[in-house]
Amino acid sequence: MDAKDMGDDLAAVLIDADQIQARLRELAAEIDRDYAGRELLLVGVLKGAVMVMADLARALHTTVEMDWMAVSSYGSGTRSSGVVRIIKDLDADLTDRHVLVVEDIVDSGLTLSWLMRNLSSRGPASLEVCTLLRKPDAQKGHPGKGGQAPVKYVGFDIPPEFVVGYGLDYAEKYRSLPFVGSLARHVYRPGS
Ligand code: PRP
Protein backbone atom coordinates (compact mmCIF):
# COMPACT_ATOMS: atom_id res chain seq x y z
CA MET A 1 0.00 0.00 0.00
CA ASP A 2 1.25 3.49 -0.80
CA ALA A 3 0.14 7.13 -0.73
CA LYS A 4 -1.83 6.90 -3.95
CA ASP A 5 -3.86 4.00 -2.56
CA MET A 6 -5.23 6.31 0.16
CA GLY A 7 -6.68 8.81 -2.29
CA ASP A 8 -7.92 11.93 -0.50
CA ASP A 9 -7.91 10.20 2.92
CA LEU A 10 -4.23 11.23 3.18
CA ALA A 11 -3.63 14.83 4.26
CA ALA A 12 0.19 14.72 4.15
CA VAL A 13 3.16 12.40 4.47
CA LEU A 14 4.76 13.36 7.79
CA ILE A 15 7.70 10.92 7.88
CA ASP A 16 8.60 9.00 4.75
CA ALA A 17 9.81 5.40 4.60
CA ASP A 18 13.49 6.33 4.18
CA GLN A 19 13.40 8.69 7.17
CA ILE A 20 11.84 5.97 9.33
CA GLN A 21 14.45 3.38 8.35
CA ALA A 22 17.35 5.82 8.84
CA ARG A 23 16.12 6.80 12.32
CA LEU A 24 15.59 3.15 13.30
CA ARG A 25 19.19 2.40 12.30
CA GLU A 26 20.35 5.25 14.57
CA LEU A 27 18.24 3.99 17.47
CA ALA A 28 19.50 0.44 16.90
CA ALA A 29 23.10 1.66 17.10
CA GLU A 30 22.33 3.41 20.40
CA ILE A 31 20.60 0.33 21.79
CA ASP A 32 23.49 -1.90 20.68
CA ARG A 33 25.91 0.35 22.58
CA ASP A 34 23.72 0.52 25.70
CA TYR A 35 23.14 -3.24 25.89
CA ALA A 36 26.61 -4.43 24.88
CA GLY A 37 27.33 -7.84 26.41
CA ARG A 38 23.71 -8.38 27.51
CA GLU A 39 20.78 -10.23 26.06
CA LEU A 40 17.67 -8.24 25.39
CA LEU A 41 13.99 -9.11 25.49
CA LEU A 42 12.01 -6.91 23.13
CA VAL A 43 8.37 -6.59 24.16
CA GLY A 44 6.21 -5.44 21.27
CA VAL A 45 2.83 -3.92 21.98
CA LEU A 46 0.32 -5.23 19.47
CA LYS A 47 -0.87 -4.37 16.99
CA GLY A 48 0.72 -1.04 16.22
CA ALA A 49 4.31 -2.00 17.06
CA VAL A 50 4.53 -4.82 14.50
CA MET A 51 6.35 -2.76 11.85
CA VAL A 52 8.75 -0.95 14.19
CA MET A 53 9.54 -4.22 16.00
CA ALA A 54 10.31 -6.00 12.72
CA ASP A 55 12.60 -3.28 11.40
CA LEU A 56 14.25 -2.35 14.72
CA ALA A 57 14.99 -6.00 15.59
CA ARG A 58 16.63 -6.57 12.20
CA ALA A 59 18.77 -3.44 12.57
CA LEU A 60 20.17 -4.60 15.93
CA HIS A 61 23.34 -6.64 16.39
CA THR A 62 22.47 -7.42 20.02
CA THR A 63 20.97 -10.88 20.54
CA VAL A 64 17.26 -10.39 21.06
CA GLU A 65 14.26 -12.43 22.00
CA MET A 66 10.88 -11.08 20.92
CA ASP A 67 7.65 -11.36 22.82
CA TRP A 68 4.28 -9.69 22.37
CA MET A 69 1.62 -8.19 24.50
CA ALA A 70 -1.75 -6.92 23.32
CA VAL A 71 -3.35 -4.15 25.32
CA SER A 72 -6.14 -1.88 24.31
CA SER A 73 -6.77 1.73 25.19
CA TYR A 74 -8.61 2.90 22.10
CA GLY A 75 -11.87 1.94 20.42
CA SER A 76 -12.21 2.45 16.69
CA GLY A 77 -12.29 6.23 17.06
CA THR A 78 -9.54 8.78 17.47
CA ARG A 79 -9.50 9.46 21.23
CA SER A 80 -8.09 7.46 24.12
CA SER A 81 -10.86 5.84 26.14
CA GLY A 82 -8.72 5.83 29.28
CA VAL A 83 -9.38 2.12 29.66
CA VAL A 84 -6.38 -0.22 29.39
CA ARG A 85 -6.89 -3.95 29.39
CA ILE A 86 -4.71 -6.96 28.56
CA ILE A 87 -5.91 -8.82 25.49
CA LYS A 88 -2.84 -11.08 25.29
CA ASP A 89 -0.18 -11.36 27.98
CA LEU A 90 3.52 -12.15 27.48
CA ASP A 91 4.77 -15.73 27.18
CA ALA A 92 8.14 -14.84 28.75
CA ASP A 93 8.98 -14.57 32.45
CA LEU A 94 10.56 -11.14 32.95
CA THR A 95 12.46 -12.00 36.13
CA ASP A 96 16.04 -10.69 35.85
CA ARG A 97 15.65 -9.96 32.14
CA HIS A 98 16.70 -6.79 30.34
CA VAL A 99 13.40 -5.66 28.83
CA LEU A 100 12.85 -3.06 26.14
CA VAL A 101 9.23 -2.19 25.37
CA VAL A 102 8.73 -1.36 21.70
CA GLU A 103 5.87 0.96 20.80
CA ASP A 104 4.68 2.66 17.64
CA ILE A 105 3.35 5.75 19.42
CA VAL A 106 3.08 7.34 22.85
CA ASP A 107 0.10 9.65 22.57
CA SER A 108 -1.54 10.48 25.91
CA GLY A 109 1.04 8.25 27.64
CA LEU A 110 -1.75 6.41 29.43
CA THR A 111 -1.04 2.99 27.91
CA LEU A 112 2.66 3.26 28.62
CA SER A 113 2.25 4.46 32.21
CA TRP A 114 0.03 1.50 32.90
CA LEU A 115 2.34 -0.90 31.06
CA MET A 116 5.43 0.27 32.96
CA ARG A 117 3.72 -0.25 36.30
CA ASN A 118 2.55 -3.69 35.23
CA LEU A 119 5.88 -4.87 33.77
CA SER A 120 8.07 -3.43 36.52
CA SER A 121 6.13 -5.51 39.06
CA ARG A 122 7.40 -8.66 37.30
CA GLY A 123 11.01 -8.22 38.46
CA PRO A 124 12.99 -7.34 35.31
CA ALA A 125 16.71 -6.51 35.65
CA SER A 126 16.00 -3.38 33.61
CA LEU A 127 12.99 -1.89 31.85
CA GLU A 128 13.18 0.76 29.13
CA VAL A 129 11.00 1.98 26.28
CA CYS A 130 11.58 2.62 22.59
CA THR A 131 8.86 4.35 20.60
CA LEU A 132 8.90 5.45 17.00
CA LEU A 133 6.57 8.39 17.61
CA ARG A 134 5.74 10.62 20.55
CA LYS A 135 3.08 13.30 20.78
CA PRO A 136 3.35 16.44 22.97
CA ASP A 137 0.84 15.24 25.62
CA ALA A 138 3.06 12.24 26.41
CA GLN A 139 5.57 14.57 28.08
CA LYS A 140 3.11 16.38 30.32
CA GLY A 141 2.80 13.59 32.85
CA HIS A 142 -0.33 12.19 34.37
CA PRO A 143 -0.74 13.14 38.00
CA GLY A 144 -2.53 10.39 39.84
CA LYS A 145 -2.04 7.94 37.02
CA GLY A 146 1.58 6.94 37.58
CA GLY A 147 3.35 10.10 36.48
CA GLN A 148 5.17 10.80 33.26
CA ALA A 149 5.77 7.84 30.99
CA PRO A 150 9.57 7.53 30.72
CA VAL A 151 10.82 6.89 27.20
CA LYS A 152 14.53 6.33 26.63
CA TYR A 153 14.53 5.95 22.84
CA VAL A 154 12.29 8.19 20.71
CA GLY A 155 12.23 8.14 16.92
CA PHE A 156 10.32 11.35 16.24
CA ASP A 157 8.39 13.92 18.24
CA ILE A 158 5.32 14.75 16.19
CA PRO A 159 2.54 17.35 16.36
CA PRO A 160 -0.84 16.37 17.84
CA GLU A 161 -2.38 15.28 14.55
CA PHE A 162 -4.21 12.05 13.81
CA VAL A 163 -1.54 9.88 12.18
CA VAL A 164 -1.73 6.57 10.36
CA GLY A 165 0.69 4.17 8.69
CA TYR A 166 3.67 2.03 9.63
CA GLY A 167 1.54 0.11 12.12
CA LEU A 168 -0.82 2.91 13.12
CA ASP A 169 -4.43 2.54 12.11
CA TYR A 170 -7.67 4.38 11.73
CA ALA A 171 -10.50 1.87 12.39
CA GLU A 172 -7.99 -0.93 11.60
CA LYS A 173 -7.10 0.58 8.20
CA TYR A 174 -3.79 1.98 6.91
CA ARG A 175 -1.42 0.02 9.18
CA SER A 176 0.36 -1.34 6.09
CA LEU A 177 1.55 2.01 4.76
CA PRO A 178 5.38 2.21 4.68
CA PHE A 179 5.30 5.85 5.90
CA VAL A 180 3.58 7.87 8.62
CA GLY A 181 0.97 10.26 7.32
CA SER A 182 -1.71 12.52 8.70
CA LEU A 183 -5.29 11.55 8.07
CA ALA A 184 -7.60 13.95 6.26
CA ARG A 185 -10.11 15.49 8.62
CA HIS A 186 -13.12 14.37 6.59
CA VAL A 187 -12.26 10.74 7.42
CA TYR A 188 -12.60 11.05 11.19
CA ARG A 189 -14.87 14.13 11.33
CA PRO A 190 -17.36 13.54 8.51
CA GLY A 191 -19.13 16.75 7.56
CA SER A 192 -16.52 19.06 9.15
C1 PRP B 1 -1.99 2.69 20.36
C2 PRP B 1 -0.50 2.60 20.40
C3 PRP B 1 -0.18 2.65 21.86
C4 PRP B 1 -1.30 3.50 22.42
C5 PRP B 1 -0.80 4.89 22.68
O1 PRP B 1 -2.50 1.40 20.54
O2 PRP B 1 0.00 1.43 19.80
O3 PRP B 1 -0.17 1.38 22.45
O4 PRP B 1 -2.34 3.54 21.44
O5 PRP B 1 -1.82 5.73 23.14
P1 PRP B 1 -1.76 6.47 24.55
O6 PRP B 1 -0.39 6.98 24.75
O7 PRP B 1 -2.77 7.60 24.38
O8 PRP B 1 -2.20 5.51 25.60
P2 PRP B 1 -4.04 1.03 20.35
O9 PRP B 1 -4.66 0.87 21.69
O10 PRP B 1 -4.68 1.99 19.39
O11 PRP B 1 -4.00 -0.42 19.74
P3 PRP B 1 -3.32 -0.93 18.37
O12 PRP B 1 -1.83 -0.85 18.56
O13 PRP B 1 -3.79 -2.33 18.25
O14 PRP B 1 -3.79 -0.04 17.25
Coordinates of N, CA and C and ligand atoms in Angstrom, one line a residue:
M1 N 0.8 -1.2 0.0 CA 0.0 0.0 0.0 C 0.9 1.3 0.0
D2 N 0.5 2.3 -0.8 CA 1.2 3.5 -0.8 C 0.3 4.7 -0.8
A3 N 0.9 5.9 -0.9 CA 0.1 7.1 -0.7 C -1.0 7.2 -1.7
K4 N -0.8 6.8 -2.9 CA -1.8 6.9 -3.9 C -3.0 6.0 -3.6
D5 N -2.8 4.9 -2.9 CA -3.9 4.0 -2.6 C -4.8 4.6 -1.5
M6 N -4.4 5.7 -0.8 CA -5.2 6.3 0.2 C -6.1 7.4 -0.4
G7 N -5.9 7.8 -1.7 CA -6.7 8.8 -2.3 C -6.7 10.1 -1.4
D8 N -7.9 10.7 -1.3 CA -7.9 11.9 -0.5 C -8.1 11.7 1.0
D9 N -7.9 10.4 1.5 CA -7.9 10.2 2.9 C -6.6 10.6 3.5
L10 N -5.5 10.8 2.7 CA -4.2 11.2 3.2 C -4.1 12.7 3.1
A11 N -3.8 13.4 4.3 CA -3.6 14.8 4.3 C -2.2 15.1 3.8
A12 N -1.2 14.5 4.5 CA 0.2 14.7 4.2 C 1.0 13.6 4.6
V13 N 2.2 13.4 4.0 CA 3.2 12.4 4.5 C 4.0 13.2 5.5
L14 N 4.0 12.7 6.7 CA 4.8 13.4 7.8 C 6.2 12.9 7.9
I15 N 6.4 11.5 7.8 CA 7.7 10.9 7.9 C 7.7 9.8 6.8
D16 N 8.6 10.0 5.8 CA 8.6 9.0 4.8 C 9.4 7.7 5.1
A17 N 9.3 6.7 4.3 CA 9.8 5.4 4.6 C 11.3 5.5 4.8
D18 N 12.0 6.2 4.0 CA 13.5 6.3 4.2 C 13.9 7.0 5.5
Q19 N 13.1 8.0 5.9 CA 13.4 8.7 7.2 C 13.2 7.7 8.3
I20 N 12.1 6.9 8.3 CA 11.8 6.0 9.3 C 13.0 5.0 9.4
Q21 N 13.4 4.4 8.3 CA 14.4 3.4 8.3 C 15.8 4.0 8.8
A22 N 16.1 5.2 8.4 CA 17.3 5.8 8.8 C 17.3 6.1 10.3
R23 N 16.2 6.5 10.9 CA 16.1 6.8 12.3 C 16.2 5.5 13.1
L24 N 15.5 4.4 12.6 CA 15.6 3.2 13.3 C 17.0 2.6 13.3
R25 N 17.8 2.8 12.3 CA 19.2 2.4 12.3 C 20.0 3.2 13.4
E26 N 19.7 4.5 13.5 CA 20.4 5.3 14.6 C 20.0 4.7 16.0
L27 N 18.7 4.5 16.2 CA 18.2 4.0 17.5 C 18.8 2.6 17.8
A28 N 18.9 1.8 16.7 CA 19.5 0.4 16.9 C 21.0 0.5 17.3
A29 N 21.7 1.5 16.7 CA 23.1 1.7 17.1 C 23.2 2.1 18.6
E30 N 22.3 3.0 19.0 CA 22.3 3.4 20.4 C 22.0 2.2 21.3
I31 N 21.0 1.5 21.0 CA 20.6 0.3 21.8 C 21.7 -0.7 21.8
D32 N 22.4 -1.0 20.7 CA 23.5 -1.9 20.7 C 24.6 -1.5 21.7
R33 N 24.9 -0.2 21.7 CA 25.9 0.4 22.6 C 25.5 0.2 24.0
D34 N 24.2 0.5 24.3 CA 23.7 0.5 25.7 C 23.6 -0.9 26.3
Y35 N 23.4 -1.9 25.4 CA 23.1 -3.2 25.9 C 24.3 -4.2 25.5
A36 N 25.4 -3.6 25.2 CA 26.6 -4.4 24.9 C 26.9 -5.5 25.9
G37 N 27.0 -6.7 25.5 CA 27.3 -7.8 26.4 C 26.1 -8.4 27.1
R38 N 24.9 -7.9 26.9 CA 23.7 -8.4 27.5 C 22.7 -8.9 26.5
E39 N 21.8 -9.8 26.9 CA 20.8 -10.2 26.1 C 19.5 -9.4 26.3
L40 N 18.8 -9.2 25.3 CA 17.7 -8.2 25.4 C 16.4 -8.9 25.1
L41 N 15.3 -8.6 25.8 CA 14.0 -9.1 25.5 C 13.2 -7.9 25.0
L42 N 12.8 -8.0 23.7 CA 12.0 -6.9 23.1 C 10.6 -7.3 23.4
V43 N 9.8 -6.4 23.9 CA 8.4 -6.6 24.2 C 7.6 -5.7 23.2
G44 N 7.0 -6.2 22.2 CA 6.2 -5.4 21.3 C 4.8 -5.3 21.7
V45 N 4.2 -4.1 21.6 CA 2.8 -3.9 22.0 C 2.0 -3.9 20.7
L46 N 1.2 -5.0 20.6 CA 0.3 -5.2 19.5 C -0.8 -4.2 19.5
K47 N -1.4 -3.9 18.3 CA -0.9 -4.4 17.0 C 0.1 -3.4 16.4
G48 N 0.0 -2.1 16.9 CA 0.7 -1.0 16.2 C 2.2 -1.2 16.1
A49 N 2.8 -1.9 17.0 CA 4.3 -2.0 17.1 C 4.9 -3.1 16.1
V50 N 4.0 -3.7 15.4 CA 4.5 -4.8 14.5 C 5.6 -4.3 13.5
M51 N 5.4 -3.2 12.9 CA 6.4 -2.8 11.8 C 7.7 -2.3 12.5
V52 N 7.5 -1.5 13.6 CA 8.8 -1.0 14.2 C 9.5 -2.1 14.8
M53 N 8.9 -3.1 15.4 CA 9.5 -4.2 16.0 C 10.3 -5.0 14.9
A54 N 9.7 -5.2 13.8 CA 10.3 -6.0 12.7 C 11.6 -5.3 12.2
D55 N 11.5 -4.0 12.0 CA 12.6 -3.3 11.4 C 13.7 -3.0 12.4
L56 N 13.3 -2.6 13.7 CA 14.3 -2.4 14.7 C 15.0 -3.6 15.1
A57 N 14.3 -4.7 15.2 CA 15.0 -6.0 15.6 C 16.0 -6.4 14.5
R58 N 15.7 -6.2 13.3 CA 16.6 -6.6 12.2 C 17.8 -5.6 12.1
A59 N 17.7 -4.4 12.6 CA 18.8 -3.4 12.6 C 19.7 -3.6 13.7
L60 N 19.3 -4.4 14.7 CA 20.2 -4.6 15.9 C 21.2 -5.7 15.7
H61 N 22.4 -5.6 16.4 CA 23.3 -6.6 16.4 C 23.2 -7.4 17.7
T62 N 22.7 -6.8 18.7 CA 22.5 -7.4 20.0 C 21.6 -8.6 19.8
T63 N 21.8 -9.7 20.6 CA 21.0 -10.9 20.5 C 19.6 -10.5 21.2
V64 N 18.6 -10.7 20.5 CA 17.3 -10.4 21.1 C 16.3 -11.6 21.0
E65 N 15.4 -11.6 22.0 CA 14.3 -12.4 22.0 C 13.1 -11.5 21.8
M66 N 12.0 -11.9 21.1 CA 10.9 -11.1 20.9 C 9.6 -11.7 21.5
D67 N 8.9 -10.9 22.3 CA 7.6 -11.4 22.8 C 6.6 -10.3 22.6
W68 N 5.4 -10.6 22.7 CA 4.3 -9.7 22.4 C 3.2 -9.6 23.4
M69 N 2.7 -8.4 23.6 CA 1.6 -8.2 24.5 C 0.6 -7.4 23.7
A70 N -0.7 -7.7 23.9 CA -1.7 -6.9 23.3 C -2.5 -6.2 24.4
V71 N -2.5 -4.9 24.4 CA -3.4 -4.2 25.3 C -4.2 -3.2 24.5
S72 N -5.3 -2.8 25.1 CA -6.1 -1.9 24.3 C -6.5 -0.7 25.1
S73 N -6.3 0.5 24.5 CA -6.8 1.7 25.2 C -7.7 2.5 24.3
Y74 N -7.8 2.1 23.0 CA -8.6 2.9 22.1 C -9.7 2.0 21.6
G75 N -10.9 2.6 21.2 CA -11.9 1.9 20.4 C -11.5 2.1 19.0
S76 N -12.5 2.3 18.1 CA -12.2 2.4 16.7 C -12.2 3.9 16.3
G77 N -12.3 4.8 17.3 CA -12.3 6.2 17.1 C -10.9 6.8 17.1
T78 N -10.8 8.1 17.5 CA -9.5 8.8 17.5 C -9.1 9.2 18.9
R79 N -9.9 9.0 19.9 CA -9.5 9.5 21.2 C -9.3 8.3 22.2
S80 N -8.3 8.5 23.1 CA -8.1 7.5 24.1 C -9.3 7.3 25.0
S81 N -9.7 6.1 25.3 CA -10.9 5.8 26.1 C -10.5 5.9 27.6
G82 N -9.2 5.8 27.9 CA -8.7 5.8 29.3 C -8.8 4.4 29.9
V83 N -9.3 3.5 29.2 CA -9.4 2.1 29.7 C -8.3 1.3 29.0
V84 N -7.4 0.7 29.9 CA -6.4 -0.2 29.4 C -6.7 -1.6 29.9
R85 N -6.7 -2.6 29.0 CA -6.9 -4.0 29.4 C -6.0 -4.9 28.6
I86 N -5.6 -6.0 29.2 CA -4.7 -7.0 28.6 C -5.6 -7.9 27.7
I87 N -5.2 -7.9 26.4 CA -5.9 -8.8 25.5 C -5.1 -10.1 25.4
K88 N -3.7 -9.9 25.3 CA -2.8 -11.1 25.3 C -1.6 -10.7 26.2
D89 N -1.3 -11.6 27.1 CA -0.2 -11.4 28.0 C 1.1 -12.0 27.4
L90 N 2.2 -11.6 28.0 CA 3.5 -12.1 27.5 C 3.6 -13.6 27.7
D91 N 4.4 -14.3 26.9 CA 4.8 -15.7 27.2 C 6.0 -15.8 28.1
A92 N 6.9 -14.8 28.0 CA 8.1 -14.8 28.8 C 8.0 -14.4 30.2
D93 N 8.8 -15.0 31.1 CA 9.0 -14.6 32.5 C 10.0 -13.4 32.4
L94 N 9.7 -12.3 33.0 CA 10.6 -11.1 32.9 C 11.6 -11.1 34.1
T95 N 11.5 -12.0 35.0 CA 12.5 -12.0 36.1 C 13.9 -11.9 35.7
D96 N 14.6 -10.9 36.1 CA 16.0 -10.7 35.8 C 16.4 -10.5 34.4
R97 N 15.4 -10.2 33.6 CA 15.7 -10.0 32.1 C 15.8 -8.5 31.9
H98 N 16.6 -8.2 30.8 CA 16.7 -6.8 30.3 C 15.6 -6.6 29.3
V99 N 14.6 -5.8 29.6 CA 13.4 -5.7 28.8 C 13.3 -4.3 28.2
L100 N 13.1 -4.3 26.9 CA 12.9 -3.1 26.1 C 11.5 -3.1 25.5
V101 N 10.6 -2.3 25.9 CA 9.2 -2.2 25.4 C 9.3 -1.4 24.1
V102 N 8.7 -2.0 23.0 CA 8.7 -1.4 21.7 C 7.3 -0.9 21.3
E103 N 7.2 0.4 21.1 CA 5.9 1.0 20.8 C 5.9 1.7 19.5
D104 N 4.8 1.8 18.8 CA 4.7 2.7 17.6 C 4.5 4.1 18.0
I105 N 3.6 4.4 19.0 CA 3.4 5.8 19.4 C 3.0 5.9 20.9
V106 N 3.5 6.9 21.5 CA 3.1 7.3 22.8 C 2.3 8.6 22.6
D107 N 1.0 8.5 22.9 CA 0.1 9.7 22.6 C -0.2 10.4 23.9
S108 N -1.3 9.9 24.6 CA -1.5 10.5 25.9 C -0.5 10.0 27.0
G109 N 0.1 8.9 26.7 CA 1.0 8.3 27.6 C 0.3 7.3 28.6
L110 N -1.0 7.2 28.5 CA -1.7 6.4 29.4 C -1.4 4.9 29.3
T111 N -1.3 4.4 28.1 CA -1.0 3.0 27.9 C 0.3 2.7 28.5
L112 N 1.3 3.5 28.2 CA 2.7 3.3 28.6 C 2.8 3.3 30.1
S113 N 2.2 4.4 30.8 CA 2.3 4.5 32.2 C 1.7 3.2 32.9
W114 N 0.6 2.7 32.3 CA 0.0 1.5 32.9 C 0.9 0.3 32.7
L115 N 1.5 0.2 31.4 CA 2.3 -0.9 31.1 C 3.6 -0.9 31.9
M116 N 4.2 0.2 32.2 CA 5.4 0.3 33.0 C 5.2 -0.2 34.4
R117 N 4.1 0.2 34.9 CA 3.7 -0.2 36.3 C 3.5 -1.8 36.3
N118 N 2.8 -2.3 35.3 CA 2.5 -3.7 35.2 C 3.8 -4.5 35.0
L119 N 4.7 -4.1 34.1 CA 5.9 -4.9 33.8 C 6.9 -4.8 34.9
S120 N 7.0 -3.6 35.5 CA 8.1 -3.4 36.5 C 7.8 -4.3 37.7
S121 N 6.5 -4.6 37.9 CA 6.1 -5.5 39.1 C 6.6 -7.0 38.8
R122 N 7.0 -7.3 37.6 CA 7.4 -8.7 37.3 C 8.9 -9.0 37.5
G123 N 9.6 -8.0 38.1 CA 11.0 -8.2 38.5 C 12.1 -8.2 37.4
P124 N 11.9 -7.4 36.3 CA 13.0 -7.3 35.3 C 14.3 -6.7 35.9
A125 N 15.4 -7.1 35.3 CA 16.7 -6.5 35.6 C 16.7 -5.0 35.2
S126 N 16.1 -4.8 34.1 CA 16.0 -3.4 33.6 C 14.8 -3.3 32.7
L127 N 14.2 -2.1 32.6 CA 13.0 -1.9 31.9 C 13.1 -0.5 31.2
E128 N 13.1 -0.5 29.9 CA 13.2 0.8 29.1 C 12.2 0.7 28.0
V129 N 12.0 1.9 27.3 CA 11.0 2.0 26.3 C 11.6 2.6 25.0
C130 N 11.2 2.0 23.9 CA 11.6 2.6 22.6 C 10.3 2.8 21.8
T131 N 10.0 4.1 21.4 CA 8.9 4.4 20.6 C 9.3 5.1 19.3
L132 N 8.6 4.7 18.2 CA 8.9 5.4 17.0 C 8.4 6.9 17.1
L133 N 7.2 7.1 17.6 CA 6.6 8.4 17.6 C 6.1 8.8 19.0
R134 N 6.2 10.1 19.3 CA 5.7 10.6 20.6 C 5.0 11.9 20.3
K135 N 3.8 12.1 20.9 CA 3.1 13.3 20.8 C 3.3 14.2 22.0
P136 N 3.0 15.5 21.9 CA 3.4 16.4 23.0 C 2.7 16.1 24.3
D137 N 1.5 15.6 24.3 CA 0.8 15.2 25.6 C 1.6 14.2 26.4
A138 N 2.4 13.3 25.7 CA 3.1 12.2 26.4 C 4.1 12.8 27.4
Q139 N 4.5 14.0 27.2 CA 5.6 14.6 28.1 C 5.0 15.4 29.2
K140 N 3.7 15.6 29.3 CA 3.1 16.4 30.3 C 3.0 15.7 31.7
G141 N 3.0 14.3 31.6 CA 2.8 13.6 32.9 C 1.3 13.4 33.2
H142 N 1.1 12.5 34.0 CA -0.3 12.2 34.4 C -0.5 12.1 35.9
P143 N -0.6 13.2 36.5 CA -0.7 13.1 38.0 C -1.9 12.2 38.4
G144 N -1.5 11.3 39.3 CA -2.5 10.4 39.8 C -2.7 9.1 39.0
K145 N -2.0 9.1 37.9 CA -2.0 7.9 37.0 C -0.7 7.3 36.8
G146 N 0.3 7.6 37.7 CA 1.6 6.9 37.6 C 2.7 7.9 37.1
G147 N 2.3 9.1 36.9 CA 3.3 10.1 36.5 C 3.7 10.0 35.0
Q148 N 4.7 10.7 34.7 CA 5.2 10.8 33.3 C 5.7 9.4 32.8
A149 N 5.3 9.1 31.6 CA 5.8 7.8 31.0 C 7.2 8.0 30.5
P150 N 8.2 7.3 31.1 CA 9.6 7.5 30.7 C 9.9 6.8 29.4
V151 N 10.5 7.5 28.5 CA 10.8 6.9 27.2 C 12.3 7.2 26.9
K152 N 13.1 6.1 26.8 CA 14.5 6.3 26.6 C 14.9 6.6 25.2
Y153 N 14.2 5.8 24.3 CA 14.5 5.9 22.8 C 13.3 6.4 22.1
V154 N 13.4 7.6 21.5 CA 12.3 8.2 20.7 C 12.7 8.4 19.3
G155 N 11.9 7.9 18.3 CA 12.2 8.1 16.9 C 12.0 9.6 16.5
F156 N 10.7 10.0 16.7 CA 10.3 11.3 16.2 C 9.3 11.9 17.2
D157 N 9.5 13.2 17.6 CA 8.4 13.9 18.2 C 7.5 14.5 17.2
I158 N 6.2 14.3 17.2 CA 5.3 14.8 16.2 C 4.2 15.7 16.8
P159 N 3.6 16.5 15.9 CA 2.5 17.3 16.4 C 1.3 16.5 16.7
P160 N 0.3 17.1 17.4 CA -0.8 16.4 17.8 C -1.9 16.2 16.7
E161 N -1.5 15.6 15.6 CA -2.4 15.3 14.6 C -2.8 13.8 14.6
F162 N -3.8 13.5 13.9 CA -4.2 12.0 13.8 C -3.3 11.4 12.7
V163 N -2.5 10.5 13.1 CA -1.5 9.9 12.2 C -1.8 8.4 11.9
V164 N -1.5 8.0 10.7 CA -1.7 6.6 10.4 C -0.5 6.1 9.6
G165 N -0.4 4.8 9.5 CA 0.7 4.2 8.7 C 1.8 3.6 9.5
Y166 N 2.6 2.7 9.0 CA 3.7 2.0 9.6 C 3.2 1.4 11.0
G167 N 2.1 0.8 10.9 CA 1.5 0.1 12.1 C 0.3 0.8 12.7
L168 N 0.3 2.1 12.5 CA -0.8 2.9 13.1 C -2.1 2.9 12.2
D169 N -3.2 2.7 12.9 CA -4.4 2.5 12.1 C -5.4 3.7 12.3
Y170 N -6.4 3.7 11.4 CA -7.7 4.4 11.7 C -8.8 3.3 11.5
A171 N -9.5 2.9 12.5 CA -10.5 1.9 12.4 C -9.9 0.6 11.7
E172 N -8.7 0.3 12.1 CA -8.0 -0.9 11.6 C -7.5 -0.8 10.2
K173 N -7.6 0.4 9.6 CA -7.1 0.6 8.2 C -5.8 1.4 8.2
Y174 N -5.0 1.2 7.2 CA -3.8 2.0 6.9 C -2.6 1.6 7.7
R175 N -2.6 0.5 8.5 CA -1.4 0.0 9.2 C -0.3 -0.4 8.2
S176 N -0.6 -0.8 7.0 CA 0.4 -1.3 6.1 C 1.1 -0.3 5.2
L177 N 0.8 1.0 5.5 CA 1.5 2.0 4.8 C 3.0 2.0 5.2
P178 N 4.0 2.2 4.3 CA 5.4 2.2 4.7 C 5.8 3.5 5.3
F179 N 5.0 4.5 5.3 CA 5.3 5.8 5.9 C 4.3 6.2 7.0
V180 N 4.6 7.3 7.7 CA 3.6 7.9 8.6 C 3.0 9.1 8.0
G181 N 1.7 9.1 7.9 CA 1.0 10.3 7.3 C -0.1 10.8 8.2
S182 N -0.6 12.0 7.9 CA -1.7 12.5 8.7 C -3.0 12.2 7.9
L183 N -4.0 11.9 8.7 CA -5.3 11.6 8.1 C -6.1 12.8 7.8
A184 N -6.7 12.8 6.6 CA -7.6 13.9 6.3 C -8.8 14.0 7.2
R185 N -9.1 15.2 7.6 CA -10.1 15.5 8.6 C -11.5 14.9 8.3
H186 N -11.8 14.9 7.0 CA -13.1 14.4 6.6 C -13.3 12.9 6.9
V187 N -12.2 12.2 7.1 CA -12.3 10.7 7.4 C -12.8 10.5 8.8
Y188 N -12.2 11.3 9.8 CA -12.6 11.0 11.2 C -13.6 12.1 11.7
R189 N -13.8 13.2 11.0 CA -14.9 14.1 11.3 C -15.7 14.4 10.1
P190 N -16.5 13.4 9.7 CA -17.4 13.5 8.5 C -18.2 14.8 8.6
G191 N -18.3 15.6 7.6 CA -19.1 16.7 7.6 C -18.4 18.0 8.1
S192 N -17.2 17.9 8.6 CA -16.5 19.1 9.2 C -15.7 19.8 8.1
Ligands
PRP1 C1 -2.0 2.7 20.4 C2 -0.5 2.6 20.4 C3 -0.2 2.7 21.9 C4 -1.3 3.5 22.4 C5 -0.8 4.9 22.7 O1 -2.5 1.4 20.5 O2 0.0 1.4 19.8 O3 -0.2 1.4 22.4 O4 -2.3 3.5 21.4 O5 -1.8 5.7 23.1 P1 -1.8 6.5 24.5 O6 -0.4 7.0 24.7 O7 -2.8 7.6 24.4 O8 -2.2 5.5 25.6 P2 -4.0 1.0 20.3 O9 -4.7 0.9 21.7 O10 -4.7 2.0 19.4 O11 -4.0 -0.4 19.7 P3 -3.3 -0.9 18.4 O12 -1.8 -0.8 18.6 O13 -3.8 -2.3 18.2 O14 -3.8 0.0 17.2

